[in-house]
Amino acid sequence: MAKIIDDETMENVCLLAKLSLEEEEREAARAEMQKMLTYVEKLDQLDTEGTEPMSHIFGSENVFREDEIVNENQKTAMLFNAPRTKDGQYHVPKTIG
């Protein structure tokens, strides 16, 4: 069974996290932390024989896709909705004096 979180442990956690909890909040936090410890104990029971330890879920190679342009130049279509245009650009009122 997972270690039981006692008052001293809760006090240390609150001190380290700079928390000031009322008794009701402290008990709720203790219950949540106890659930986490119980779950971690279940994970410790998994057979990890032959599994290499890792620090990241991805390997060291780049796993992201390359950027690709997937739409053509839409300038004309975008300017079609503009209230005013000038020299192929949006024409907006001057905002600096």
Tab-separated table of N, CA, C and O in Angstrom:
chain	number	residue	atom	x	y	z
A	1	MET	N	0.844	-1.190	0.000
A	1	MET	CA	0.000	0.000	0.000
A	1	MET	C	0.880	1.241	0.000
A	1	MET	O	1.965	1.256	0.557
A	2	ALA	N	0.388	2.291	-0.606
A	2	ALA	CA	1.136	3.543	-0.681
A	2	ALA	C	1.298	4.155	0.705
A	2	ALA	O	0.498	3.918	1.603
A	3	LYS	N	2.355	4.912	0.840
A	3	LYS	CA	2.610	5.583	2.109
A	3	LYS	C	1.441	6.509	2.444
A	3	LYS	O	0.911	7.199	1.577
A	4	ILE	N	1.057	6.516	3.705
A	4	ILE	CA	-0.021	7.388	4.162
A	4	ILE	C	0.550	8.784	4.396
A	4	ILE	O	1.610	8.937	5.011
A	5	ILE	N	-0.131	9.789	3.900
A	5	ILE	CA	0.317	11.171	4.079
A	5	ILE	C	-0.130	11.637	5.460
A	5	ILE	O	-1.320	11.754	5.721
A	6	ASP	N	0.851	11.902	6.324
A	6	ASP	CA	0.534	12.318	7.691
A	6	ASP	C	0.539	13.843	7.817
A	6	ASP	O	0.798	14.561	6.845
A	7	ASP	N	0.244	14.332	9.021
A	7	ASP	CA	0.178	15.777	9.260
A	7	ASP	C	1.514	16.461	9.000
A	7	ASP	O	1.559	17.566	8.459
A	8	GLU	N	2.605	15.800	9.368
A	8	GLU	CA	3.931	16.392	9.168
A	8	GLU	C	4.243	16.568	7.688
A	8	GLU	O	4.746	17.602	7.262
A	9	THR	N	3.912	15.559	6.900
A	9	THR	CA	4.126	15.648	5.452
A	9	THR	C	3.288	16.764	4.850
A	9	THR	O	3.768	17.545	4.021
A	10	MET	N	2.025	16.851	5.257
A	10	MET	CA	1.148	17.922	4.758
A	10	MET	C	1.705	19.291	5.138
A	10	MET	O	1.685	20.229	4.335
A	11	GLU	N	2.217	19.416	6.341
A	11	GLU	CA	2.788	20.689	6.797
A	11	GLU	C	3.994	21.064	5.938
A	11	GLU	O	4.145	22.215	5.536
A	12	ASN	N	4.846	20.073	5.641
A	12	ASN	CA	6.014	20.337	4.792
A	12	ASN	C	5.607	20.734	3.379
A	12	ASN	O	6.189	21.648	2.791
A	13	VAL	N	4.614	20.053	2.835
A	13	VAL	CA	4.135	20.384	1.486
A	13	VAL	C	3.587	21.807	1.462
A	13	VAL	O	3.892	22.594	0.564
A	14	CYS	N	2.792	22.162	2.456
A	14	CYS	CA	2.221	23.510	2.519
A	14	CYS	C	3.325	24.556	2.663
A	14	CYS	O	3.265	25.619	2.048
A	15	LEU	N	4.332	24.240	3.450
A	15	LEU	CA	5.445	25.162	3.640
A	15	LEU	C	6.218	25.355	2.340
A	15	LEU	O	6.500	26.489	1.933
A	16	LEU	N	6.545	24.258	1.677
A	16	LEU	CA	7.304	24.344	0.430
A	16	LEU	C	6.513	25.029	-0.685
A	16	LEU	O	7.078	25.750	-1.501
A	17	ALA	N	5.215	24.790	-0.719
A	17	ALA	CA	4.373	25.384	-1.760
A	17	ALA	C	3.848	26.762	-1.360
A	17	ALA	O	3.126	27.394	-2.131
A	18	LYS	N	4.217	27.200	-0.166
A	18	LYS	CA	3.761	28.497	0.360
A	18	LYS	C	2.240	28.583	0.330
A	18	LYS	O	1.662	29.550	-0.150
A	19	LEU	N	1.612	27.530	0.857
A	19	LEU	CA	0.160	27.469	0.917
A	19	LEU	C	-0.315	27.687	2.346
A	19	LEU	O	0.320	27.234	3.293
A	20	SER	N	-1.409	28.369	2.459
A	20	SER	CA	-2.066	28.516	3.752
A	20	SER	C	-3.472	27.962	3.583
A	20	SER	O	-4.346	28.616	3.015
A	21	LEU	N	-3.655	26.718	4.058
A	21	LEU	CA	-4.923	26.030	3.836
A	21	LEU	C	-5.711	25.918	5.128
A	21	LEU	O	-5.152	25.672	6.196
A	22	GLU	N	-7.018	26.094	4.990
A	22	GLU	CA	-7.905	25.820	6.118
A	22	GLU	C	-7.952	24.304	6.321
A	22	GLU	O	-7.556	23.538	5.435
A	23	GLU	N	-8.446	23.861	7.447
A	23	GLU	CA	-8.458	22.425	7.767
A	23	GLU	C	-9.221	21.618	6.716
A	23	GLU	O	-8.781	20.543	6.291
A	24	GLU	N	-10.348	22.145	6.256
A	24	GLU	CA	-11.148	21.442	5.247
A	24	GLU	C	-10.380	21.330	3.927
A	24	GLU	O	-10.371	20.283	3.278
A	25	GLU	N	-9.708	22.411	3.521
A	25	GLU	CA	-8.913	22.406	2.295
A	25	GLU	C	-7.723	21.462	2.429
A	25	GLU	O	-7.364	20.760	1.483
A	26	ARG	N	-7.114	21.447	3.615
A	26	ARG	CA	-5.961	20.588	3.869
A	26	ARG	C	-6.359	19.109	3.725
A	26	ARG	O	-5.638	18.320	3.124
A	27	GLU	N	-7.532	18.752	4.249
A	27	GLU	CA	-7.993	17.365	4.153
A	27	GLU	C	-8.303	16.989	2.701
A	27	GLU	O	-8.025	15.875	2.273
A	28	ALA	N	-8.880	17.924	1.953
A	28	ALA	CA	-9.169	17.662	0.540
A	28	ALA	C	-7.862	17.481	-0.235
A	28	ALA	O	-7.742	16.570	-1.072
A	29	ALA	N	-6.865	18.323	0.048
A	29	ALA	CA	-5.566	18.208	-0.613
A	29	ALA	C	-4.889	16.898	-0.234
A	29	ALA	O	-4.285	16.228	-1.073
A	30	ARG	N	-4.983	16.529	1.040
A	30	ARG	CA	-4.396	15.265	1.502
A	30	ARG	C	-5.028	14.089	0.753
A	30	ARG	O	-4.330	13.180	0.300
A	31	ALA	N	-6.346	14.099	0.584
A	31	ALA	CA	-7.038	13.018	-0.121
A	31	ALA	C	-6.587	12.946	-1.585
A	31	ALA	O	-6.348	11.850	-2.114
A	32	GLU	N	-6.450	14.098	-2.242
A	32	GLU	CA	-6.007	14.122	-3.641
A	32	GLU	C	-4.574	13.601	-3.768
A	32	GLU	O	-4.252	12.847	-4.679
A	33	MET	N	-3.710	14.023	-2.851
A	33	MET	CA	-2.324	13.561	-2.887
A	33	MET	C	-2.255	12.056	-2.614
A	33	MET	O	-1.440	11.350	-3.206
A	34	GLN	N	-3.115	11.567	-1.755
A	34	GLN	CA	-3.143	10.136	-1.464
A	34	GLN	C	-3.563	9.350	-2.699
A	34	GLN	O	-3.006	8.297	-2.995
A	35	LYS	N	-4.527	9.879	-3.462
A	35	LYS	CA	-4.933	9.240	-4.715
A	35	LYS	C	-3.764	9.162	-5.686
A	35	LYS	O	-3.568	8.159	-6.368
A	36	MET	N	-2.973	10.267	-5.765
A	36	MET	CA	-1.822	10.285	-6.667
A	36	MET	C	-0.796	9.237	-6.264
A	36	MET	O	-0.264	8.519	-7.109
A	37	LEU	N	-0.516	9.148	-4.971
A	37	LEU	CA	0.452	8.156	-4.501
A	37	LEU	C	-0.026	6.732	-4.771
A	37	LEU	O	0.769	5.866	-5.147
A	38	THR	N	-1.293	6.494	-4.615
A	38	THR	CA	-1.855	5.171	-4.889
A	38	THR	C	-1.702	4.831	-6.370
A	38	THR	O	-1.342	3.708	-6.731
A	39	TYR	N	-1.915	5.813	-7.230
A	39	TYR	CA	-1.771	5.600	-8.665
A	39	TYR	C	-0.316	5.311	-9.023
A	39	TYR	O	-0.017	4.419	-9.819
A	40	VAL	N	0.600	6.063	-8.442
A	40	VAL	CA	2.022	5.843	-8.709
A	40	VAL	C	2.425	4.441	-8.257
A	40	VAL	O	3.215	3.770	-8.918
A	41	GLU	N	1.879	3.980	-7.152
A	41	GLU	CA	2.165	2.625	-6.688
A	41	GLU	C	1.700	1.599	-7.713
A	41	GLU	O	2.387	0.607	-7.968
A	42	LYS	N	0.556	1.833	-8.350
A	42	LYS	CA	0.081	0.935	-9.404
A	42	LYS	C	1.059	0.927	-10.576
A	42	LYS	O	1.344	-0.112	-11.164
A	43	LEU	N	1.592	2.112	-10.915
A	43	LEU	CA	2.542	2.192	-12.024
A	43	LEU	C	3.821	1.433	-11.695
A	43	LEU	O	4.452	0.855	-12.582
A	44	ASP	N	4.218	1.434	-10.417
A	44	ASP	CA	5.416	0.701	-10.008
A	44	ASP	C	5.258	-0.795	-10.208
A	44	ASP	O	6.249	-1.524	-10.283
A	45	GLN	N	4.048	-1.296	-10.307
A	45	GLN	CA	3.803	-2.720	-10.474
A	45	GLN	C	3.933	-3.164	-11.933
A	45	GLN	O	3.957	-4.359	-12.211
A	46	LEU	N	4.027	-2.215	-12.854
A	46	LEU	CA	4.139	-2.560	-14.272
A	46	LEU	C	5.476	-3.225	-14.557
A	46	LEU	O	6.505	-2.868	-13.985
A	47	ASP	N	5.474	-4.178	-15.465
A	47	ASP	CA	6.704	-4.849	-15.878
A	47	ASP	C	7.409	-3.985	-16.916
A	47	ASP	O	6.922	-3.813	-18.035
A	48	THR	N	8.530	-3.414	-16.544
A	48	THR	CA	9.290	-2.557	-17.458
A	48	THR	C	10.608	-3.216	-17.849
A	48	THR	O	11.532	-2.529	-18.301
A	49	GLU	N	10.688	-4.513	-17.673
A	49	GLU	CA	11.907	-5.254	-18.030
A	49	GLU	C	12.201	-5.056	-19.512
A	49	GLU	O	11.338	-5.233	-20.365
A	50	GLY	N	13.409	-4.684	-19.827
A	50	GLY	CA	13.814	-4.487	-21.217
A	50	GLY	C	13.442	-3.127	-21.783
A	50	GLY	O	13.716	-2.855	-22.948
A	51	THR	N	12.825	-2.277	-21.009
A	51	THR	CA	12.463	-0.942	-21.476
A	51	THR	C	13.548	0.047	-21.053
A	51	THR	O	13.890	0.134	-19.880
A	52	GLU	N	14.089	0.752	-22.028
A	52	GLU	CA	15.143	1.711	-21.711
A	52	GLU	C	14.548	2.947	-21.048
A	52	GLU	O	13.501	3.436	-21.480
A	53	PRO	N	15.225	3.477	-20.028
A	53	PRO	CA	14.764	4.733	-19.429
A	53	PRO	C	14.868	5.862	-20.452
A	53	PRO	O	15.739	5.852	-21.318
A	54	MET	N	13.975	6.811	-20.370
A	54	MET	CA	13.989	7.940	-21.306
A	54	MET	C	13.603	9.216	-20.578
A	54	MET	O	12.896	9.180	-19.578
A	55	SER	N	14.103	10.319	-21.095
A	55	SER	CA	13.760	11.602	-20.487
A	55	SER	C	12.664	12.313	-21.272
A	55	SER	O	12.056	13.246	-20.774
A	56	HIS	N	12.430	11.888	-22.530
A	56	HIS	CA	11.395	12.488	-23.365
A	56	HIS	C	10.659	11.378	-24.102
A	56	HIS	O	11.237	10.321	-24.371
A	57	ILE	N	9.431	11.634	-24.475
A	57	ILE	CA	8.682	10.618	-25.200
A	57	ILE	C	9.087	10.558	-26.664
A	57	ILE	O	8.843	9.564	-27.327
A	58	PHE	N	9.718	11.614	-27.171
A	58	PHE	CA	10.153	11.638	-28.555
A	58	PHE	C	11.649	11.359	-28.613
A	58	PHE	O	12.389	11.682	-27.682
A	59	GLY	N	12.084	10.785	-29.711
A	59	GLY	CA	13.507	10.566	-29.912
A	59	GLY	C	14.217	11.889	-30.162
A	59	GLY	O	13.610	12.963	-30.122
A	60	SER	N	15.489	11.808	-30.472
A	60	SER	CA	16.258	13.039	-30.648
A	60	SER	C	16.078	13.653	-32.030
A	60	SER	O	16.522	14.765	-32.269
A	61	GLU	N	15.448	12.936	-32.956
A	61	GLU	CA	15.246	13.515	-34.281
A	61	GLU	C	14.024	14.445	-34.278
A	61	GLU	O	13.169	14.356	-33.406
A	62	ASN	N	13.963	15.297	-35.262
A	62	ASN	CA	12.860	16.239	-35.380
A	62	ASN	C	11.598	15.469	-35.759
A	62	ASN	O	11.542	14.819	-36.795
A	63	VAL	N	10.582	15.549	-34.914
A	63	VAL	CA	9.347	14.803	-35.174
A	63	VAL	C	8.260	15.688	-35.786
A	63	VAL	O	7.167	15.220	-36.042
A	64	PHE	N	8.570	16.946	-35.975
A	64	PHE	CA	7.575	17.860	-36.517
A	64	PHE	C	7.648	17.865	-38.038
A	64	PHE	O	8.707	17.671	-38.628
A	65	ARG	N	6.554	18.108	-38.657
A	65	ARG	CA	6.514	18.129	-40.114
A	65	ARG	C	7.167	19.392	-40.651
A	65	ARG	O	7.267	20.397	-39.960
A	66	GLU	N	7.576	19.335	-41.871
A	66	GLU	CA	8.131	20.516	-42.537
A	66	GLU	C	6.974	21.455	-42.891
A	66	GLU	O	5.863	21.013	-43.167
A	67	ASP	N	7.235	22.742	-42.854
A	67	ASP	CA	6.228	23.713	-43.263
A	67	ASP	C	6.019	23.627	-44.768
A	67	ASP	O	6.978	23.584	-45.532
A	68	GLU	N	4.777	23.576	-45.170
A	68	GLU	CA	4.441	23.536	-46.588
A	68	GLU	C	3.387	24.587	-46.873
A	68	GLU	O	2.454	24.762	-46.092
A	69	ILE	N	3.521	25.249	-47.996
A	69	ILE	CA	2.500	26.202	-48.427
A	69	ILE	C	1.387	25.382	-49.062
A	69	ILE	O	1.615	24.641	-50.013
A	70	VAL	N	0.180	25.489	-48.494
A	70	VAL	CA	-0.915	24.662	-48.994
A	70	VAL	C	-2.000	25.474	-49.702
A	70	VAL	O	-2.930	24.910	-50.236
A	71	ASN	N	-1.885	26.777	-49.665
A	71	ASN	CA	-2.864	27.584	-50.398
A	71	ASN	C	-2.113	28.611	-51.233
A	71	ASN	O	-1.055	29.079	-50.880
A	72	GLU	N	-2.694	28.922	-52.372
A	72	GLU	CA	-2.038	29.864	-53.270
A	72	GLU	C	-2.267	31.300	-52.793
A	72	GLU	O	-2.947	31.544	-51.805
A	73	ASN	N	-1.722	32.208	-53.510
A	73	ASN	CA	-1.855	33.622	-53.192
A	73	ASN	C	-3.331	34.017	-53.262
A	73	ASN	O	-3.967	33.920	-54.298
A	74	GLN	N	-3.880	34.456	-52.143
A	74	GLN	CA	-5.298	34.813	-52.051
A	74	GLN	C	-5.485	36.332	-51.964
A	74	GLN	O	-6.511	36.798	-51.486
A	75	LYS	N	-4.495	37.084	-52.390
A	75	LYS	CA	-4.518	38.544	-52.230
A	75	LYS	C	-5.771	39.168	-52.850
A	75	LYS	O	-6.442	39.975	-52.220
A	76	THR	N	-6.095	38.808	-54.055
A	76	THR	CA	-7.243	39.410	-54.744
A	76	THR	C	-8.540	39.103	-54.005
A	76	THR	O	-9.370	39.988	-53.790
A	77	ALA	N	-8.708	37.869	-53.563
A	77	ALA	CA	-9.929	37.480	-52.846
A	77	ALA	C	-10.025	38.207	-51.517
A	77	ALA	O	-11.110	38.618	-51.096
A	78	MET	N	-8.907	38.385	-50.837
A	78	MET	CA	-8.921	39.073	-49.545
A	78	MET	C	-9.233	40.557	-49.729
A	78	MET	O	-9.998	41.137	-48.967
A	79	LEU	N	-8.663	41.168	-50.740
A	79	LEU	CA	-8.906	42.585	-50.981
A	79	LEU	C	-10.325	42.847	-51.485
A	79	LEU	O	-10.835	43.957	-51.339
A	80	PHE	N	-10.962	41.838	-52.037
A	80	PHE	CA	-12.326	41.988	-52.540
A	80	PHE	C	-13.282	42.406	-51.415
A	80	PHE	O	-14.227	43.155	-51.636
A	81	ASN	N	-13.049	41.952	-50.181
A	81	ASN	CA	-13.916	42.268	-49.051
A	81	ASN	C	-13.545	43.563	-48.338
A	81	ASN	O	-14.244	43.982	-47.425
A	82	ALA	N	-12.451	44.164	-48.723
A	82	ALA	CA	-12.007	45.390	-48.050
A	82	ALA	C	-12.900	46.562	-48.437
A	82	ALA	O	-13.283	46.707	-49.601
A	83	PRO	N	-13.237	47.427	-47.467
A	83	PRO	CA	-14.047	48.593	-47.808
A	83	PRO	C	-13.327	49.535	-48.775
A	83	PRO	O	-13.935	50.092	-49.676
A	84	ARG	N	-12.006	49.676	-48.591
A	84	ARG	CA	-11.217	50.541	-49.480
A	84	ARG	C	-9.842	49.928	-49.685
A	84	ARG	O	-9.275	49.335	-48.772
A	85	THR	N	-9.324	50.069	-50.896
A	85	THR	CA	-7.978	49.586	-51.194
A	85	THR	C	-7.206	50.692	-51.893
A	85	THR	O	-7.779	51.628	-52.460
A	86	LYS	N	-5.886	50.572	-51.811
A	86	LYS	CA	-5.018	51.542	-52.486
A	86	LYS	C	-3.728	50.813	-52.840
A	86	LYS	O	-3.083	50.227	-51.975
A	87	ASP	N	-3.375	50.822	-54.109
A	87	ASP	CA	-2.154	50.179	-54.599
A	87	ASP	C	-2.067	48.709	-54.181
A	87	ASP	O	-1.010	48.215	-53.780
A	88	GLY	N	-3.181	47.979	-54.229
A	88	GLY	CA	-3.180	46.565	-53.922
A	88	GLY	C	-3.074	46.240	-52.440
A	88	GLY	O	-2.703	45.129	-52.078
A	89	GLN	N	-3.404	47.203	-51.573
A	89	GLN	CA	-3.345	46.978	-50.127
A	89	GLN	C	-4.591	47.545	-49.489
A	89	GLN	O	-5.332	48.316	-50.103
A	90	TYR	N	-4.840	47.154	-48.219
A	90	TYR	CA	-5.941	47.754	-47.485
A	90	TYR	C	-5.653	49.231	-47.286
A	90	TYR	O	-4.522	49.608	-46.977
A	91	HIS	N	-6.669	50.068	-47.430
A	91	HIS	CA	-6.514	51.500	-47.189
A	91	HIS	C	-7.283	51.822	-45.904
A	91	HIS	O	-8.491	51.670	-45.853
A	92	VAL	N	-6.522	52.232	-44.893
A	92	VAL	CA	-7.129	52.526	-43.597
A	92	VAL	C	-6.876	53.974	-43.258
A	92	VAL	O	-5.964	54.612	-43.778
A	93	PRO	N	-7.683	54.549	-42.360
A	93	PRO	CA	-7.466	55.938	-41.987
A	93	PRO	C	-6.118	56.133	-41.281
A	93	PRO	O	-5.624	55.247	-40.600
A	94	LYS	N	-5.547	57.291	-41.455
A	94	LYS	CA	-4.285	57.620	-40.816
A	94	LYS	C	-4.525	57.727	-39.314
A	94	LYS	O	-5.488	58.350	-38.864
A	95	THR	N	-3.675	57.094	-38.508
A	95	THR	CA	-3.858	57.097	-37.067
A	95	THR	C	-2.783	57.882	-36.323
A	95	THR	O	-2.939	58.168	-35.138
A	96	ILE	N	-1.709	58.239	-36.976
A	96	ILE	CA	-0.639	59.023	-36.337
A	96	ILE	C	-0.576	60.378	-37.022
A	96	ILE	O	-0.576	60.468	-38.235
A	97	GLY	N	-0.504	61.418	-36.202
A	97	GLY	CA	-0.535	62.784	-36.709
A	97	GLY	C	0.639	63.257	-37.411
A	97	GLY	O	1.439	62.986	-38.109
